[in-house]
Coordinates of C-alpha atoms in Angstrom, one line a residue:
Chain A
M1476 CA -27.4 -19.7 -4.2
K1477 CA -31.0 -18.9 -4.2
A1478 CA -32.5 -17.8 -7.2
E1479 CA -36.1 -17.4 -6.9
P1480 CA -37.6 -14.2 -4.9
G1481 CA -37.0 -14.4 -1.2
I1482 CA -37.9 -11.1 0.2
A1483 CA -41.5 -11.0 0.6
D1484 CA -42.1 -7.1 0.9
A1485 CA -39.5 -6.2 -2.1
D1486 CA -40.5 -2.7 -2.4
G1487 CA -40.1 -2.0 1.2
F1488 CA -36.9 -3.4 1.5
Y1489 CA -35.8 -1.2 -1.6
Q1490 CA -37.3 1.7 0.0
A1491 CA -35.3 1.2 3.7
W1492 CA -32.2 0.6 1.8
V1493 CA -32.6 3.8 -0.5
A1494 CA -33.3 5.7 3.0
A1495 CA -30.2 4.4 4.6
H1496 CA -28.2 6.1 2.2
E1497 CA -30.1 9.7 2.1
G1498 CA -28.1 12.6 2.9
L1499 CA -24.5 10.8 2.5
S1500 CA -21.9 11.5 0.4
D1501 CA -21.0 9.1 -2.3
A1502 CA -18.0 8.0 -0.4
E1503 CA -20.3 7.4 2.7
S1504 CA -22.7 5.7 0.8
A1505 CA -20.1 3.3 -0.8
D1506 CA -18.9 2.7 2.9
L1507 CA -22.2 1.8 4.4
D1508 CA -23.1 -0.7 1.6
A1509 CA -19.5 -2.3 2.5
R1510 CA -20.6 -2.7 6.2
L1511 CA -23.8 -3.7 4.7
V1512 CA -22.3 -6.5 2.6
L1513 CA -20.5 -7.8 6.1
L1514 CA -23.5 -8.0 8.0
L1515 CA -25.5 -9.8 5.4
A1516 CA -22.7 -11.9 4.5
N1517 CA -22.3 -13.4 8.3
Q1518 CA -26.0 -14.0 8.0
V1519 CA -25.6 -16.2 5.1
S1520 CA -22.6 -17.8 6.6
D1521 CA -22.5 -20.3 4.0
M1522 CA -19.1 -19.9 1.9
K1523 CA -20.8 -21.7 -1.1
V1524 CA -23.4 -19.2 -1.3
L1525 CA -21.2 -16.5 -0.6
L1526 CA -18.7 -17.2 -3.3
D1527 CA -21.9 -17.6 -5.9
C1528 CA -23.2 -14.4 -4.6
I1529 CA -19.6 -12.8 -5.4
A1530 CA -19.8 -14.2 -8.7
A1531 CA -23.1 -13.2 -9.6
A1532 CA -22.6 -9.9 -8.3
R1533 CA -19.8 -9.4 -10.6
A1534 CA -21.3 -10.9 -13.8
A1535 CA -24.4 -8.5 -13.5
R1536 CA -22.1 -5.7 -14.0
L1537 CA -24.0 -3.0 -16.5
Chain B
M718 CA 12.7 19.0 21.4
S719 CA 13.6 16.4 18.3
A720 CA 16.2 19.2 17.1
T721 CA 18.5 18.8 20.0
E722 CA 17.7 15.2 21.2
V723 CA 20.7 12.8 20.9
W724 CA 20.0 9.5 19.6
K725 CA 21.7 6.8 21.7
F726 CA 22.8 3.5 20.5
A727 CA 23.3 0.4 22.7
P728 CA 26.8 -1.5 22.4
A729 CA 26.7 -4.3 19.7
Y730 CA 25.9 -7.6 20.9
E731 CA 28.9 -10.0 21.3
L732 CA 28.6 -12.8 19.5
P733 CA 30.6 -16.0 19.7
S734 CA 32.8 -17.3 17.2
W735 CA 34.1 -20.6 16.3
P736 CA 37.4 -21.5 15.3
F737 CA 38.0 -23.3 11.5
V738 CA 39.6 -26.6 12.3
A739 CA 40.8 -28.5 9.2
P740 CA 39.5 -31.4 8.6
P741 CA 41.2 -34.9 7.5
D742 CA 39.3 -34.6 4.0
L743 CA 41.7 -31.8 3.3
A744 CA 44.8 -34.0 3.7
A745 CA 42.9 -37.3 3.0
R746 CA 44.0 -39.4 -0.6
E747 CA 40.7 -40.4 -1.5
R748 CA 37.1 -38.6 -0.8
R749 CA 35.5 -39.7 2.2
R750 CA 31.7 -40.6 1.9
Y751 CA 29.4 -39.0 4.5
P752 CA 25.6 -40.3 5.0
V753 CA 24.6 -36.5 5.3
V754 CA 26.1 -33.0 4.3
I755 CA 24.3 -30.1 5.3
A756 CA 25.2 -26.6 3.4
G757 CA 24.1 -23.6 5.5
G758 CA 24.2 -23.0 9.6
G759 CA 21.0 -21.2 10.2
L760 CA 17.9 -22.4 11.7
A761 CA 16.9 -25.1 9.6
G762 CA 20.4 -26.5 8.8
L763 CA 21.5 -26.5 12.3
T764 CA 18.0 -27.8 13.6
L765 CA 18.7 -30.9 11.1
A766 CA 22.3 -31.3 12.3
C767 CA 21.2 -31.4 15.9
D768 CA 18.3 -33.8 15.0
L769 CA 20.5 -36.2 12.8
A770 CA 23.5 -36.1 15.4
L771 CA 21.3 -37.1 18.2
R772 CA 19.8 -40.2 16.2
G773 CA 23.7 -41.3 15.8
I774 CA 23.8 -40.1 12.0
E775 CA 27.1 -39.0 11.0
V776 CA 26.4 -35.4 9.7
V777 CA 28.7 -32.7 8.3
L778 CA 27.5 -29.0 8.4
L779 CA 29.1 -26.7 6.2
D780 CA 28.7 -22.9 7.2
E781 CA 30.8 -20.3 5.3
D782 CA 30.9 -18.0 8.3
D783 CA 32.1 -18.5 11.7
T784 CA 29.8 -17.2 14.0
V785 CA 25.6 -17.1 14.2
G786 CA 23.5 -14.0 12.9
V787 CA 23.8 -12.0 10.1
R788 CA 23.7 -8.3 8.7
G789 CA 22.9 -6.5 12.3
A790 CA 22.6 -8.9 15.1
S791 CA 18.8 -8.5 16.0
S792 CA 17.1 -9.0 12.4
R793 CA 15.2 -11.6 11.3
G794 CA 13.1 -13.9 13.3
I795 CA 11.9 -13.5 16.9
C796 CA 8.8 -15.6 17.6
Y797 CA 9.0 -19.4 18.1
A798 CA 6.1 -21.3 17.9
Q799 CA 5.0 -24.2 20.1
K800 CA 5.7 -27.0 17.6
S801 CA 9.3 -25.6 17.3
L802 CA 9.8 -25.3 21.1
E803 CA 8.5 -28.8 21.3
I804 CA 11.3 -30.1 18.8
F805 CA 13.9 -27.9 20.8
D806 CA 12.5 -29.7 23.8
R807 CA 13.3 -33.1 22.1
L808 CA 16.7 -31.7 21.3
G809 CA 17.8 -30.7 24.6
I810 CA 17.7 -26.6 24.4
Y811 CA 14.6 -25.9 25.2
E812 CA 15.0 -24.8 29.0
K813 CA 17.6 -22.4 27.4
I814 CA 15.4 -21.0 25.3
R815 CA 12.6 -20.4 27.9
E816 CA 15.0 -19.1 30.3
K817 CA 16.5 -16.7 27.8
G818 CA 13.2 -15.8 26.1
I819 CA 9.9 -14.2 26.5
T820 CA 7.0 -16.5 27.0
W821 CA 3.7 -15.1 25.6
S822 CA 0.0 -16.1 24.5
V823 CA -2.1 -13.1 24.1
G824 CA -2.2 -11.1 20.9
R825 CA -4.1 -7.9 20.4
T826 CA -4.9 -6.0 17.6
F827 CA -5.6 -2.1 17.3
S828 CA -7.1 0.5 15.1
G829 CA -6.5 4.1 16.1
A830 CA -6.6 4.0 20.0
D831 CA -9.1 1.2 20.2
E832 CA -8.6 -2.8 20.6
I833 CA -10.7 -4.5 18.1
Y834 CA -9.5 -7.9 18.2
S835 CA -7.5 -10.3 20.8
F836 CA -6.5 -14.0 21.2
N837 CA -5.0 -16.0 24.0
L838 CA -3.5 -19.0 22.2
K839 CA -3.0 -20.7 26.0
D840 CA -6.8 -21.2 25.7
E841 CA -6.3 -24.1 23.1
S842 CA -3.1 -25.5 24.4
L843 CA -2.5 -28.9 26.5
S844 CA 1.5 -28.8 25.6
E845 CA 4.2 -28.6 28.4
Q846 CA 5.8 -26.0 25.7
P847 CA 4.0 -22.5 25.8
P848 CA 2.1 -21.0 22.4
F849 CA 5.1 -18.7 21.8
I850 CA 8.5 -17.6 23.0
N851 CA 10.1 -14.6 21.7
L852 CA 14.1 -14.5 21.1
Q853 CA 16.3 -13.2 18.8
Q854 CA 17.2 -15.9 16.4
F855 CA 21.2 -15.8 17.1
Y856 CA 20.5 -17.0 20.5
L857 CA 18.6 -20.0 19.3
E858 CA 21.1 -20.5 16.8
W859 CA 23.8 -20.2 19.3
F860 CA 22.1 -22.5 21.5
L861 CA 22.1 -25.2 18.7
V862 CA 25.6 -24.8 17.9
E863 CA 26.7 -25.5 21.6
R864 CA 24.1 -28.7 21.8
I865 CA 25.8 -30.1 18.5
R866 CA 29.3 -29.3 19.5
D867 CA 28.4 -31.4 22.7
I868 CA 27.0 -34.4 20.6
A869 CA 29.3 -34.4 17.7
P870 CA 32.2 -32.0 18.3
D871 CA 33.4 -32.1 14.6
A872 CA 29.9 -31.9 12.9
I873 CA 29.9 -28.5 12.1
R874 CA 32.8 -26.9 10.0
W875 CA 33.3 -23.0 9.9
K876 CA 34.6 -21.0 7.3
S877 CA 33.8 -23.6 4.9
K878 CA 32.1 -22.6 1.5
V879 CA 30.4 -24.5 -0.8
V880 CA 31.7 -23.8 -4.2
G881 CA 30.2 -26.5 -6.3
V882 CA 27.9 -29.5 -6.3
E883 CA 27.7 -32.3 -8.8
H884 CA 24.4 -33.9 -8.0
G885 CA 24.6 -37.7 -9.1
N886 CA 21.9 -40.4 -8.7
D887 CA 23.4 -41.8 -5.4
G888 CA 24.6 -38.9 -3.8
A889 CA 26.2 -35.2 -4.7
V890 CA 29.9 -34.6 -4.7
V891 CA 30.4 -31.3 -2.7
E892 CA 33.3 -28.8 -3.3
V893 CA 34.6 -26.8 -0.2
E894 CA 36.7 -23.7 0.0
T895 CA 38.4 -23.2 3.3
P896 CA 41.2 -20.8 4.7
A897 CA 43.3 -24.1 4.7
G898 CA 42.8 -24.9 1.1
A899 CA 39.9 -26.7 -0.9
Y900 CA 38.6 -30.1 -0.5
A901 CA 35.7 -32.3 -2.0
L902 CA 33.7 -34.6 0.1
Q903 CA 30.8 -37.2 -0.9
A904 CA 27.3 -37.3 0.4
E905 CA 24.9 -40.0 0.4
W906 CA 22.4 -37.1 1.0
F907 CA 23.0 -33.6 0.4
V908 CA 20.7 -30.8 2.1
D909 CA 20.8 -27.1 0.5
A910 CA 19.9 -24.8 3.7
T911 CA 21.7 -21.8 2.4
G912 CA 18.6 -19.8 3.0
A913 CA 16.5 -17.6 0.4
N914 CA 19.4 -16.7 -2.1
S915 CA 20.5 -20.3 -2.4
R916 CA 23.4 -20.5 -5.2
I917 CA 22.8 -24.3 -5.1
R918 CA 19.2 -23.8 -6.1
D919 CA 19.9 -21.3 -8.5
E920 CA 22.8 -23.3 -10.4
L921 CA 20.4 -26.0 -10.8
G922 CA 18.3 -23.7 -12.8
L923 CA 15.2 -24.4 -10.6
D924 CA 12.6 -21.5 -10.7
A925 CA 11.5 -20.7 -7.2
H926 CA 8.7 -18.7 -8.3
A927 CA 9.9 -15.7 -6.5
S928 CA 7.7 -12.4 -6.4
R929 CA 8.3 -9.2 -4.7
H930 CA 6.0 -6.7 -2.6
T931 CA 5.9 -3.5 -2.5
D932 CA 5.0 -2.9 1.2
R933 CA 7.8 -1.3 3.0
W934 CA 8.6 -1.4 6.8
C935 CA 11.3 -0.2 8.9
I936 CA 12.3 -2.3 12.1
S937 CA 13.6 -0.4 15.0
D938 CA 14.8 -2.7 17.7
V939 CA 14.8 -0.7 21.1
R940 CA 15.5 -0.8 24.8
F941 CA 13.4 1.6 27.1
K942 CA 11.8 1.7 30.3
K943 CA 8.4 1.9 29.9
P944 CA 5.8 -1.0 31.3
F945 CA 4.1 -2.2 28.2
A946 CA 2.4 -5.7 28.4
V947 CA 4.4 -8.7 27.4
E948 CA 2.0 -9.6 24.6
R949 CA 2.1 -9.4 20.7
W950 CA 0.2 -6.0 19.7
T951 CA -0.4 -4.8 16.5
W952 CA -2.0 -1.7 15.0
I953 CA -3.8 -1.7 11.5
D954 CA -3.4 1.9 11.6
A955 CA -1.8 3.8 14.3
P956 CA -2.3 7.5 15.2
F957 CA 1.3 7.8 16.0
N958 CA 2.6 6.2 12.5
E959 CA 0.7 8.3 10.1
G960 CA -2.3 5.8 10.2
R961 CA -0.1 2.7 9.2
G962 CA 0.8 -0.3 10.8
V963 CA 2.8 -0.9 13.8
W964 CA 4.0 -4.0 15.3
Q965 CA 5.1 -4.4 19.1
H966 CA 6.8 -7.3 20.6
L967 CA 9.4 -8.0 23.4
M968 CA 12.3 -10.0 23.0
A969 CA 15.4 -11.2 25.3
D970 CA 17.4 -8.7 27.1
A971 CA 14.6 -6.1 27.5
V972 CA 14.3 -5.4 23.9
W973 CA 11.2 -4.2 22.3
R974 CA 10.9 -5.0 18.6
L975 CA 9.1 -2.4 16.9
D976 CA 8.0 -2.8 13.4
Y977 CA 6.7 0.3 11.4
Q978 CA 4.8 0.1 8.3
M979 CA 6.0 2.8 5.9
D980 CA 4.9 4.8 2.8
Q981 CA 5.8 2.1 0.1
H982 CA 7.6 4.7 -1.9
A983 CA 9.5 6.0 0.9
D984 CA 13.4 6.1 0.9
P985 CA 14.9 3.0 2.9
E986 CA 17.9 5.3 3.6
S987 CA 15.8 8.2 4.8
I988 CA 13.2 6.3 6.8
S989 CA 16.4 4.6 8.6
R990 CA 18.3 7.4 9.8
P991 CA 18.4 7.5 13.7
E992 CA 16.7 11.1 13.6
V993 CA 13.6 9.7 11.4
A994 CA 13.3 6.6 13.3
G995 CA 13.6 8.3 16.5
A996 CA 10.8 11.0 15.5
R997 CA 8.5 7.8 15.1
L998 CA 9.5 6.2 18.7
R999 CA 9.0 9.8 20.3
A1000 CA 5.5 9.8 18.3
Q1001 CA 4.7 6.1 20.1
L1002 CA 6.6 6.5 23.5
G1003 CA 5.7 10.0 24.2
P1004 CA 8.0 12.7 25.6
D1005 CA 9.6 11.4 28.3
V1006 CA 10.7 7.8 28.1
E1007 CA 14.6 7.5 27.5
F1008 CA 15.2 4.7 24.9
E1009 CA 18.5 3.5 22.8
F1010 CA 18.4 1.8 19.6
V1011 CA 19.8 -1.6 19.4
W1012 CA 19.3 -1.7 15.5
I1013 CA 17.2 -0.4 12.8
G1014 CA 16.5 -2.1 9.7
P1015 CA 14.3 -1.0 6.8
Y1016 CA 12.9 -4.0 4.6
Q1017 CA 10.5 -5.0 1.7
Y1018 CA 9.4 -8.8 1.6
R1019 CA 9.0 -11.5 -1.0
D1020 CA 7.9 -14.6 -1.3
H1021 CA 8.9 -17.9 -3.3
L1022 CA 8.1 -21.5 -3.5
L1023 CA 10.1 -24.4 -4.8
D1024 CA 8.1 -27.0 -7.0
T1025 CA 10.1 -29.9 -5.5
F1026 CA 11.6 -29.9 -2.3
R1027 CA 13.8 -33.1 -3.4
L1028 CA 15.8 -33.6 -6.5
G1029 CA 17.4 -37.3 -6.2
R1030 CA 19.5 -37.4 -3.6
T1031 CA 19.8 -33.6 -3.0
I1032 CA 16.9 -31.9 -0.4
F1033 CA 15.8 -28.3 0.1
I1034 CA 15.0 -27.1 3.5
G1035 CA 14.0 -23.8 5.1
D1036 CA 14.5 -20.7 3.1
A1037 CA 16.1 -22.3 0.4
A1038 CA 12.9 -24.2 -0.5
H1039 CA 10.2 -21.3 0.5
V1040 CA 9.7 -17.8 1.7
V1041 CA 6.6 -16.4 2.9
C1042 CA 5.6 -13.0 4.1
P1043 CA 6.7 -11.9 7.5
F1044 CA 3.4 -12.2 9.2
G1045 CA 2.3 -14.8 11.8
A1046 CA 5.9 -16.4 12.2
R1047 CA 5.8 -18.7 9.4
G1048 CA 9.1 -18.4 8.1
G1049 CA 11.9 -19.4 10.4
N1050 CA 9.4 -22.0 12.2
N1051 CA 8.7 -23.9 8.8
G1052 CA 12.4 -24.0 8.6
I1053 CA 12.6 -25.7 12.0
Q1054 CA 9.7 -28.0 11.1
D1055 CA 10.9 -29.0 7.8
A1056 CA 14.3 -30.1 9.6
A1057 CA 12.1 -32.2 12.1
N1058 CA 10.3 -33.5 9.4
L1059 CA 13.3 -34.7 7.5
G1060 CA 15.8 -36.0 10.5
W1061 CA 13.9 -39.1 11.4
K1062 CA 13.0 -40.1 7.9
L1063 CA 16.6 -39.7 6.7
A1064 CA 18.0 -41.5 9.9
L1065 CA 15.6 -44.9 9.2
V1066 CA 16.3 -44.7 5.3
L1067 CA 20.1 -44.6 6.3
Q1068 CA 19.6 -47.5 9.0
G1069 CA 17.9 -49.6 6.3
R1070 CA 14.9 -49.5 8.3
A1071 CA 12.7 -47.6 5.8
G1072 CA 12.2 -47.3 2.2
E1073 CA 13.9 -44.5 0.2
T1074 CA 10.8 -43.2 -1.2
L1075 CA 10.0 -42.0 2.2
I1076 CA 11.9 -39.1 1.6
D1077 CA 9.3 -38.1 -1.1
S1078 CA 7.0 -37.9 1.5
Y1079 CA 9.2 -34.9 3.0
H1080 CA 8.6 -32.8 -0.1
H1081 CA 4.9 -34.2 -0.1
E1082 CA 4.2 -32.7 3.3
R1083 CA 6.4 -30.0 3.9
H1084 CA 5.4 -28.5 0.2
A1085 CA 1.8 -28.7 1.4
A1086 CA 2.7 -27.0 4.4
A1087 CA 4.5 -24.2 2.5
V1088 CA 1.7 -24.0 -0.1
E1089 CA -0.7 -23.4 3.2
N1090 CA 1.5 -21.0 4.8
L1091 CA 1.9 -18.7 1.6
R1092 CA -1.6 -18.4 1.0
V1093 CA -2.3 -17.6 4.7
T1094 CA 0.7 -14.8 4.7
R1095 CA -0.3 -13.5 1.6
R1096 CA -3.8 -12.9 2.8
T1097 CA -2.6 -10.8 5.8
A1098 CA -0.1 -9.1 3.4
R1099 CA -3.3 -8.0 1.3
F1100 CA -5.0 -7.0 4.7
L1101 CA -2.3 -4.6 5.8
A1102 CA -1.8 -3.2 2.0
P1103 CA -4.6 -2.4 0.5
R1104 CA -4.2 -1.9 -3.2
S1105 CA -6.9 0.5 -4.1
A1106 CA -9.3 3.3 -2.7
A1107 CA -12.1 0.3 -3.0
E1108 CA -9.7 -2.0 -0.9
H1109 CA -9.5 0.6 1.6
R1110 CA -13.2 0.9 1.8
L1111 CA -13.5 -3.0 2.7
R1112 CA -11.0 -2.7 5.3
R1113 CA -12.7 0.1 6.6
A1114 CA -16.1 -1.4 6.5
V1115 CA -14.2 -4.6 8.8
I1116 CA -12.8 -2.1 11.3
A1117 CA -15.8 -0.2 11.5
L1118 CA -18.0 -3.2 12.3
A1119 CA -15.3 -4.8 14.7
R1120 CA -15.6 -2.3 17.1
T1121 CA -19.2 -3.3 18.1
H1122 CA -19.5 -6.9 15.9
E1123 CA -18.1 -10.0 17.5
F1124 CA -17.9 -11.6 14.2
A1125 CA -16.2 -8.8 12.3
R1126 CA -13.7 -8.9 14.6
R1127 CA -12.3 -12.2 12.8
L1128 CA -11.7 -10.3 9.8
A1129 CA -9.3 -8.4 11.0
N1130 CA -6.0 -9.7 10.1
T1131 CA -2.7 -8.8 11.2
G1132 CA -1.2 -12.4 11.0
R1133 CA -2.2 -15.7 11.8
M1134 CA 0.0 -17.2 14.0
A1135 CA 2.1 -20.4 12.8
Q1136 CA 0.6 -23.8 14.0
A1137 CA 2.0 -27.3 13.2
N1138 CA 0.5 -27.7 9.9
A1139 CA -1.5 -30.8 9.2
Y1140 CA -0.5 -32.6 6.3
P1141 CA -2.6 -33.9 3.3
P1142 CA -3.8 -37.5 2.6
S1143 CA -0.5 -39.7 1.1
P1144 CA 0.6 -42.7 0.6
W1145 CA 2.6 -43.0 3.9
A1146 CA -0.4 -41.4 5.6
P1147 CA -3.5 -42.4 3.9
A1148 CA -5.7 -40.2 6.3
G1149 CA -3.4 -37.4 6.4
A1150 CA -1.1 -36.5 9.5
R1151 CA -1.5 -34.1 12.2
S1152 CA 0.5 -33.0 15.3
L1153 CA 0.5 -34.4 18.3
Q1154 CA 1.3 -31.9 21.3
N1155 CA 3.7 -32.5 23.6
V1156 CA 1.1 -33.9 26.3
T1157 CA 1.6 -35.8 29.6
L1158 CA 2.5 -39.6 29.0
E1159 CA 3.1 -42.0 31.8
G1160 CA 4.7 -39.4 34.1
T1161 CA 6.7 -38.1 31.2
T1162 CA 5.9 -36.3 28.0
V1163 CA 5.7 -37.3 24.4
M1164 CA 8.7 -35.3 23.4
R1165 CA 11.0 -36.9 26.4
V1166 CA 9.6 -40.6 25.1
L1167 CA 10.6 -39.7 21.5
R1168 CA 14.1 -38.3 22.8
D1169 CA 14.8 -42.0 23.1
G1170 CA 15.9 -43.5 19.7
T1171 CA 14.3 -43.0 16.5
R1172 CA 11.1 -44.8 16.9
F1173 CA 7.3 -44.7 16.5
I1174 CA 5.3 -44.6 19.6
G1175 CA 2.0 -46.6 19.8
L1176 CA -0.4 -45.0 22.1
W1177 CA -2.7 -47.7 23.0
I1178 CA -6.1 -46.2 24.5
G1179 CA -7.5 -48.1 27.7
A1180 CA -4.8 -50.8 27.6
S1181 CA -3.2 -52.3 30.5
G1182 CA 0.7 -51.5 30.9
A1183 CA 1.3 -55.5 30.5
Q1184 CA -0.7 -55.6 27.9
A1185 CA 1.4 -52.8 26.0
A1186 CA 4.8 -54.6 27.4
A1187 CA 3.2 -57.5 25.4
L1188 CA 2.5 -55.9 22.1
E1189 CA 6.2 -54.1 22.1
G1190 CA 7.7 -57.5 22.9
E1191 CA 6.0 -58.8 19.7
L1192 CA 6.3 -56.0 17.6
G1193 CA 9.4 -54.2 18.8
A1194 CA 12.3 -56.5 17.3
R1195 CA 10.7 -55.9 14.0
W1196 CA 9.9 -52.4 14.0
P1197 CA 11.1 -49.1 15.4
L1198 CA 7.9 -48.9 17.6
A1199 CA 7.6 -48.4 21.4
V1200 CA 4.1 -49.3 22.8
H1201 CA 2.6 -47.2 25.9
A1202 CA -0.8 -47.6 27.7
V1203 CA -2.9 -44.6 27.6
A1204 CA -5.8 -44.1 30.2
A1205 CA -8.9 -43.5 27.9
D1206 CA -10.2 -40.6 30.3
S1207 CA -6.7 -38.9 30.2
A1208 CA -6.0 -35.7 28.6
L1209 CA -3.8 -37.2 25.8
A1210 CA -6.8 -39.8 24.6
R1211 CA -9.0 -36.5 24.9
H1212 CA -6.6 -34.6 22.7
V1213 CA -6.3 -37.3 20.1
G1214 CA -10.0 -37.8 20.0
A1215 CA -9.3 -41.5 20.6
G1216 CA -11.7 -44.1 22.2
S1217 CA -10.9 -47.1 24.2
G1218 CA -9.4 -49.9 22.4
S1219 CA -7.8 -47.8 19.5
F1220 CA -4.3 -47.5 19.0
V1221 CA -2.7 -44.1 17.7
L1222 CA 0.7 -44.6 15.9
V1223 CA 2.9 -41.5 16.4
R1224 CA 5.8 -40.8 14.6
P1225 CA 9.6 -39.8 15.7
D1226 CA 8.4 -36.1 14.6
A1227 CA 5.1 -36.1 16.8
Y1228 CA 2.6 -36.4 14.0
I1229 CA 0.0 -39.0 14.0
A1230 CA 0.5 -41.2 11.2
A1231 CA -2.8 -43.5 11.7
Q1232 CA -5.2 -44.3 14.1
I1233 CA -6.5 -47.8 14.3
D1234 CA -9.7 -48.6 16.0
D1235 CA -8.8 -52.4 16.4
A1236 CA -5.4 -52.9 17.8
A1237 CA -4.7 -55.9 16.1
P1238 CA -0.6 -56.7 16.0
A1239 CA -1.4 -57.2 11.6
N1240 CA -3.3 -53.7 11.4
I1241 CA -0.4 -52.0 13.3
E1242 CA 2.3 -53.8 11.0
A1243 CA 0.0 -52.6 8.1
A1244 CA 0.3 -49.1 9.2
L1245 CA 4.1 -49.0 10.1
R1246 CA 4.6 -50.6 6.4
C1247 CA 3.0 -47.5 5.1
A1248 CA 4.4 -44.9 7.1
L1249 CA 7.9 -46.2 6.8
A1250 CA 7.3 -47.0 3.1
S1251 CA 8.7 -50.3 4.3
E1252 CA 8.9 -53.3 1.4
R1253 CA 9.2 -55.8 4.5
A1254 CA 6.4 -58.7 4.4

């Protein structure tokens, strides 16, 4: 799993992510994120990276 | 309409029955010793008995009943996979299955009214047998019984209940109860094929690690006149079943199996009442289609797996050893494939042509297959029955994207159809073993060649017929081996992925034991020694 920053326009990405959730209910937002995860997972494709990302996401729980 | 509708039932299937015949053991003064005794006449037990009888091994199969099929003639398995069909071709009952059954290869998965995934298993097949044939399980058992009776008329002993087994180092003593009294016989090898609730297994104190699933379904086997496609159709969330799963499959005698996922807290008695099952069918078929019930059966499923499939001279096959969730036809097919894995090994060990440790390879290979089938079917079960709001959300994401994105279709999991499991590396197959399809071989097929005795076949790629005959002459007297020349540009050579000059060693169960780059006799003998657990120099 890549640990160093990979998104050049980090603020731009965050803005687009937030914008995608505008006007959605909590449930619709959660559905959107689930679809987004699937689309991104297919971009990544590498099973080891995917499993590392799942573990890292779970470990970072607030 | 439904208030006044009368629900019709088809007449029950007429199953055959066979008479109890008092065996000589009842009157004998001394206990006879038999090479193989099998308890249980289901798919696995009958397949093994048929396989061994054809190999010339004296086998006794004890069945407590006098017919085939249990608890409602239509219940239990319906889908028979290519590898099983190939085995039945070798055993000589494939033509009957093909004539009676329903051949199919296309599966479709729906969400609501939309198709979101499909497959055609024919695309990857080179075999003479199709990817799948659907047939009520009792027909298959019936064909096996008839075949066994042709080869070995006394092999099956009906109304013969195993009431005790003494497991010893050199075999077992099996106590049998019959209508004419009790007797005991000795078995060099004893095979438990008595199914999921095996008492023989439980009395040994073996833990099968059973777990029960809460997902609940209700089968309706139904006859109606409506032209549905002869394909496997599955709905993840059918609009005509309150957004739950539905399976739709055709069997023999124009009987459709419609399997409905129910609320997991539903009462099994009430969901299987004809008026309740009838209302579900009305919702699916529409108002004008006439139908009659053949069978209605509610069920929950469970799974289990024994730690070891061999305990000394006692061997567990089929559901006695493993039960998986019912998705993808991985139950009955694996009982059949257990039997085909074990048959030739027992035969060669009993004939003194293989070392006894070869029987350990049965456990090694079929336990690994069961582990894989358990993992695959549990994943399907989890997709079909999400356990939380979050799991529903993930599945919703898959379904939503599957409508527009090819990659997401592959995540829609309504069952991954049974395949011949590959076996992991072992002392008997250092590179692992994989199944060879029933492809054409010298004007006949692999399975028909394998009918001829209990022998390995060597496929010598790019050799001439004369070279193959010479090599068989050199090795055939010392080893159970027939050698065939295979053209380097043939479908068979491509399927195996073997280049010119190489030698592919195929076991009697049509698994590839070894692929040898240099077909020198010493290399082939080394591979045979390994595959047979032979101590011969």
